[in-house]
């Protein structure tokens, strides 16, 4: 997860990949309640603030929501590869 945060700091446009991942998983018919709630929280974080440092801080936060973000790494799929390009 630290690699993802590092990639986000170096390429803030990768937030769009996270938003697309959220939309992709949100559109699926059968989601676990926890994943659905985590997607909602992540969308709130992304909508509330455009500051990449605060977004990264939320992802790595040592609280319930930060833990949930880290529990579902598929939400961040593609962020690392966007950084390498």
CSV table of N, CA and C in Angstrom, one decimal:
chain,number,residue,atom,x,y,z
A,1,UNK,N,0.8,-1.2,0.0
A,1,UNK,CA,0.0,0.0,0.0
A,1,UNK,C,0.9,1.3,0.0
A,2,UNK,N,2.1,1.1,0.6
A,2,UNK,CA,3.0,2.3,0.6
A,2,UNK,C,3.4,2.6,-0.8
A,3,UNK,N,3.5,1.6,-1.7
A,3,UNK,CA,3.9,1.9,-3.1
A,3,UNK,C,2.8,2.7,-3.8
A,4,UNK,N,1.6,2.3,-3.4
A,4,UNK,CA,0.5,3.0,-4.1
A,4,UNK,C,0.4,4.5,-3.6
A,5,UNK,N,0.7,4.7,-2.3
A,5,UNK,CA,0.7,6.1,-1.8
A,5,UNK,C,1.8,6.9,-2.5
A,6,UNK,N,3.0,6.2,-2.6
A,6,UNK,CA,4.1,6.9,-3.2
A,6,UNK,C,3.8,7.2,-4.7
A,7,UNK,N,3.2,6.3,-5.4
A,7,UNK,CA,2.8,6.5,-6.8
A,7,UNK,C,1.8,7.7,-6.9
A,8,UNK,N,0.8,7.7,-5.9
A,8,UNK,CA,-0.1,8.8,-6.0
A,8,UNK,C,0.6,10.2,-5.7
A,9,UNK,N,1.5,10.2,-4.9
A,9,UNK,CA,2.2,11.5,-4.6
A,9,UNK,C,3.0,11.9,-5.8
A,10,UNK,N,3.6,11.0,-6.6
A,10,UNK,CA,4.3,11.3,-7.8
A,10,UNK,C,3.5,11.6,-9.0
A,11,UNK,N,2.3,11.0,-9.0
A,11,UNK,CA,1.4,11.2,-10.1
A,11,UNK,C,-0.1,11.4,-9.6
A,12,UNK,N,-0.4,12.6,-9.2
A,12,UNK,CA,-1.7,12.9,-8.6
A,12,UNK,C,-2.9,12.6,-9.6
A,13,UNK,N,-2.6,12.5,-10.9
A,13,UNK,CA,-3.7,12.2,-11.8
A,13,UNK,C,-4.2,10.8,-11.7
A,14,UNK,N,-3.4,9.9,-11.0
A,14,UNK,CA,-3.8,8.6,-10.8
A,14,UNK,C,-5.1,8.4,-9.9
A,15,UNK,N,-5.5,9.5,-9.3
A,15,UNK,CA,-6.7,9.5,-8.5
A,15,UNK,C,-7.9,9.2,-9.4
A,16,UNK,N,-7.8,9.6,-10.7
A,16,UNK,CA,-8.8,9.2,-11.7
A,16,UNK,C,-9.0,7.7,-11.8
A,17,UNK,N,-7.9,7.0,-11.7
A,17,UNK,CA,-7.9,5.5,-11.8
A,17,UNK,C,-8.7,5.0,-10.6
A,18,UNK,N,-8.4,5.5,-9.5
A,18,UNK,CA,-9.2,5.1,-8.3
A,18,UNK,C,-10.7,5.3,-8.4
A,19,UNK,N,-11.0,6.5,-8.9
A,19,UNK,CA,-12.4,6.8,-9.1
A,19,UNK,C,-13.0,5.9,-10.1
A,20,UNK,N,-12.3,5.5,-11.2
A,20,UNK,CA,-12.8,4.6,-12.2
A,20,UNK,C,-13.0,3.2,-11.6
A,21,UNK,N,-12.1,2.8,-10.7
A,21,UNK,CA,-12.2,1.5,-10.0
A,21,UNK,C,-13.4,1.5,-9.1
A,22,UNK,N,-13.7,2.6,-8.4
A,22,UNK,CA,-14.8,2.7,-7.6
A,22,UNK,C,-16.1,2.5,-8.4
A,23,UNK,N,-16.2,3.2,-9.5
A,23,UNK,CA,-17.4,3.1,-10.4
A,23,UNK,C,-17.5,1.7,-10.9
A,24,UNK,N,-16.4,1.1,-11.3
A,24,UNK,CA,-16.5,-0.3,-11.8
A,24,UNK,C,-17.1,-1.3,-10.8
A,25,UNK,N,-16.5,-1.2,-9.6
A,25,UNK,CA,-17.0,-2.1,-8.5
A,25,UNK,C,-18.4,-1.8,-8.1
A,26,UNK,N,-18.7,-0.5,-8.0
A,26,UNK,CA,-20.1,-0.1,-7.6
A,26,UNK,C,-21.1,-0.6,-8.6
A,27,UNK,N,-20.8,-0.7,-9.9
A,27,UNK,CA,-21.7,-1.2,-10.9
A,27,UNK,C,-22.0,-2.7,-10.8
A,28,UNK,N,-21.2,-3.4,-10.1
A,28,UNK,CA,-21.4,-4.9,-10.0
A,28,UNK,C,-22.6,-5.2,-9.1
A,29,UNK,N,-23.3,-6.2,-9.6
A,29,UNK,CA,-24.6,-6.5,-8.9
A,29,UNK,C,-24.4,-7.0,-7.5
A,30,UNK,N,-23.5,-7.9,-7.2
A,30,UNK,CA,-23.3,-8.5,-5.9
A,30,UNK,C,-22.0,-8.1,-5.3
A,31,UNK,N,-22.1,-7.2,-4.3
A,31,UNK,CA,-20.9,-6.7,-3.6
A,31,UNK,C,-21.1,-7.0,-2.1
A,32,UNK,N,-20.0,-7.3,-1.4
A,32,UNK,CA,-20.1,-7.4,0.0
A,32,UNK,C,-20.5,-6.1,0.6
A,33,UNK,N,-21.2,-6.1,1.7
A,33,UNK,CA,-21.7,-4.9,2.3
A,33,UNK,C,-20.5,-4.0,2.7
A,34,UNK,N,-19.4,-4.7,3.2
A,34,UNK,CA,-18.2,-4.0,3.7
A,34,UNK,C,-17.5,-3.3,2.5
A,35,UNK,N,-17.4,-4.0,1.4
A,35,UNK,CA,-16.8,-3.4,0.2
A,35,UNK,C,-17.6,-2.2,-0.3
A,36,UNK,N,-18.9,-2.3,-0.3
A,36,UNK,CA,-19.8,-1.3,-0.8
A,36,UNK,C,-19.6,0.0,0.1
A,37,UNK,N,-19.5,-0.2,1.4
A,37,UNK,CA,-19.4,0.9,2.3
A,37,UNK,C,-18.0,1.5,2.2
A,38,UNK,N,-17.0,0.7,2.0
A,38,UNK,CA,-15.6,1.2,1.8
A,38,UNK,C,-15.5,2.1,0.5
A,39,UNK,N,-16.2,1.6,-0.5
A,39,UNK,CA,-16.2,2.4,-1.8
A,39,UNK,C,-16.9,3.8,-1.5
A,40,UNK,N,-18.0,3.7,-0.8
A,40,UNK,CA,-18.6,5.0,-0.5
A,40,UNK,C,-17.7,5.9,0.3
A,41,UNK,N,-17.0,5.4,1.3
A,41,UNK,CA,-16.1,6.2,2.1
A,41,UNK,C,-15.0,6.8,1.2
A,42,UNK,N,-14.4,5.9,0.3
A,42,UNK,CA,-13.3,6.4,-0.5
A,42,UNK,C,-13.8,7.4,-1.5
A,43,UNK,N,-15.0,7.3,-2.0
A,43,UNK,CA,-15.6,8.3,-2.9
A,43,UNK,C,-15.8,9.6,-2.1
A,44,UNK,N,-16.2,9.6,-0.9
A,44,UNK,CA,-16.3,10.8,0.0
A,44,UNK,C,-15.0,11.5,0.1
A,45,UNK,N,-14.0,10.7,0.4
A,45,UNK,CA,-12.6,11.2,0.6
A,45,UNK,C,-12.2,11.9,-0.6
A,46,UNK,N,-12.4,11.3,-1.8
A,46,UNK,CA,-11.9,11.8,-3.1
A,46,UNK,C,-12.7,13.1,-3.4
A,47,UNK,N,-14.0,13.1,-3.1
A,47,UNK,CA,-14.9,14.2,-3.4
A,47,UNK,C,-14.6,15.4,-2.5
A,48,UNK,N,-14.3,15.1,-1.3
A,48,UNK,CA,-14.1,16.2,-0.3
A,48,UNK,C,-12.9,17.0,-0.4
A,49,UNK,N,-11.8,16.4,-1.0
A,49,UNK,CA,-10.6,17.1,-1.0
A,49,UNK,C,-9.7,16.7,-2.2
A,50,UNK,N,-9.1,17.7,-2.9
A,50,UNK,CA,-8.3,17.4,-4.0
A,50,UNK,C,-6.8,17.4,-3.6
A,51,UNK,N,-6.5,17.6,-2.3
A,51,UNK,CA,-5.1,17.7,-1.9
A,51,UNK,C,-4.6,16.2,-1.7
A,52,UNK,N,-3.6,15.9,-2.6
A,52,UNK,CA,-3.2,14.5,-2.6
A,52,UNK,C,-2.5,14.1,-1.3
A,53,UNK,N,-1.9,15.0,-0.6
A,53,UNK,CA,-1.3,14.6,0.7
A,53,UNK,C,-2.4,14.2,1.7
A,54,UNK,N,-3.5,14.9,1.7
A,54,UNK,CA,-4.6,14.5,2.7
A,54,UNK,C,-5.3,13.2,2.2
A,55,UNK,N,-5.4,13.0,0.9
A,55,UNK,CA,-5.9,11.7,0.4
A,55,UNK,C,-5.0,10.5,0.9
A,56,UNK,N,-3.7,10.7,0.7
A,56,UNK,CA,-2.7,9.7,1.1
A,56,UNK,C,-2.8,9.4,2.6
A,57,UNK,N,-2.9,10.5,3.3
A,57,UNK,CA,-3.0,10.4,4.8
A,57,UNK,C,-4.2,9.6,5.2
A,58,UNK,N,-5.4,9.8,4.5
A,58,UNK,CA,-6.6,9.1,4.8
A,58,UNK,C,-6.4,7.6,4.5
A,59,UNK,N,-5.7,7.3,3.4
A,59,UNK,CA,-5.5,5.9,3.0
A,59,UNK,C,-4.7,5.2,4.0
A,60,UNK,N,-3.6,5.8,4.5
A,60,UNK,CA,-2.7,5.2,5.4
A,60,UNK,C,-3.1,5.4,6.9
A,61,UNK,N,-4.2,6.1,7.2
A,61,UNK,CA,-4.6,6.4,8.5
A,61,UNK,C,-4.7,5.1,9.4
A,62,UNK,N,-4.4,5.2,10.6
A,62,UNK,CA,-4.4,4.1,11.5
A,62,UNK,C,-5.8,4.1,12.2
A,63,UNK,N,-6.8,4.2,11.5
A,63,UNK,CA,-8.2,4.2,12.0
A,63,UNK,C,-9.0,3.1,11.2
A,64,UNK,N,-10.3,3.1,11.6
A,64,UNK,CA,-11.2,2.1,11.0
A,64,UNK,C,-11.3,2.2,9.4
A,65,UNK,N,-11.5,3.5,9.0
A,65,UNK,CA,-11.6,3.7,7.6
A,65,UNK,C,-10.4,3.5,6.8
A,66,UNK,N,-9.2,3.9,7.3
A,66,UNK,CA,-8.0,3.7,6.7
A,66,UNK,C,-7.7,2.2,6.6
A,67,UNK,N,-8.0,1.4,7.6
A,67,UNK,CA,-7.9,0.0,7.6
A,67,UNK,C,-8.7,-0.7,6.5
A,68,UNK,N,-10.0,-0.2,6.4
A,68,UNK,CA,-10.9,-0.7,5.3
A,68,UNK,C,-10.3,-0.4,3.9
A,69,UNK,N,-9.8,0.8,3.7
A,69,UNK,CA,-9.2,1.1,2.4
A,69,UNK,C,-8.1,0.1,2.1
A,70,UNK,N,-7.2,-0.2,3.1
A,70,UNK,CA,-6.1,-1.1,2.9
A,70,UNK,C,-6.6,-2.6,2.7
A,71,UNK,N,-7.8,-2.9,3.2
A,71,UNK,CA,-8.3,-4.2,3.2
A,71,UNK,C,-8.7,-4.6,1.7
A,72,UNK,N,-9.0,-3.6,0.9
A,72,UNK,CA,-9.5,-3.8,-0.5
A,72,UNK,C,-8.5,-3.2,-1.5
A,73,UNK,N,-7.3,-3.8,-1.7
A,73,UNK,CA,-6.4,-3.2,-2.6
A,73,UNK,C,-6.8,-3.1,-4.1
A,74,UNK,N,-7.8,-3.9,-4.4
A,74,UNK,CA,-8.3,-3.8,-5.8
A,74,UNK,C,-8.9,-2.5,-6.2
A,75,UNK,N,-9.3,-1.7,-5.2
A,75,UNK,CA,-9.7,-0.3,-5.4
A,75,UNK,C,-8.6,0.6,-6.0
A,76,UNK,N,-7.4,0.1,-5.7
A,76,UNK,CA,-6.2,0.9,-6.2
A,76,UNK,C,-5.5,0.3,-7.4
A,77,UNK,N,-6.1,-0.7,-8.0
A,77,UNK,CA,-5.6,-1.4,-9.1
A,77,UNK,C,-5.2,-0.5,-10.2
A,78,UNK,N,-4.0,-0.5,-10.7
A,78,UNK,CA,-3.6,0.3,-11.9
A,78,UNK,C,-2.9,1.6,-11.5
A,79,UNK,N,-2.9,1.9,-10.2
A,79,UNK,CA,-2.2,3.2,-9.8
A,79,UNK,C,-0.7,3.0,-9.9
A,80,UNK,N,-0.2,1.9,-9.5
A,80,UNK,CA,1.2,1.6,-9.6
A,80,UNK,C,1.7,1.6,-11.0
A,81,UNK,N,0.9,0.9,-11.9
A,81,UNK,CA,1.4,0.8,-13.3
A,81,UNK,C,1.3,2.2,-14.0
A,82,UNK,N,0.4,3.1,-13.6
A,82,UNK,CA,0.3,4.4,-14.2
A,82,UNK,C,1.5,5.2,-13.8
A,83,UNK,N,2.0,4.9,-12.6
A,83,UNK,CA,3.2,5.6,-12.1
A,83,UNK,C,4.5,5.2,-12.9
A,84,UNK,N,4.5,4.0,-13.3
A,84,UNK,CA,5.7,3.4,-14.1
A,84,UNK,C,5.8,3.9,-15.5
A,85,UNK,N,4.6,4.3,-16.1
A,85,UNK,CA,4.6,4.8,-17.5
A,85,UNK,C,5.3,6.1,-17.7
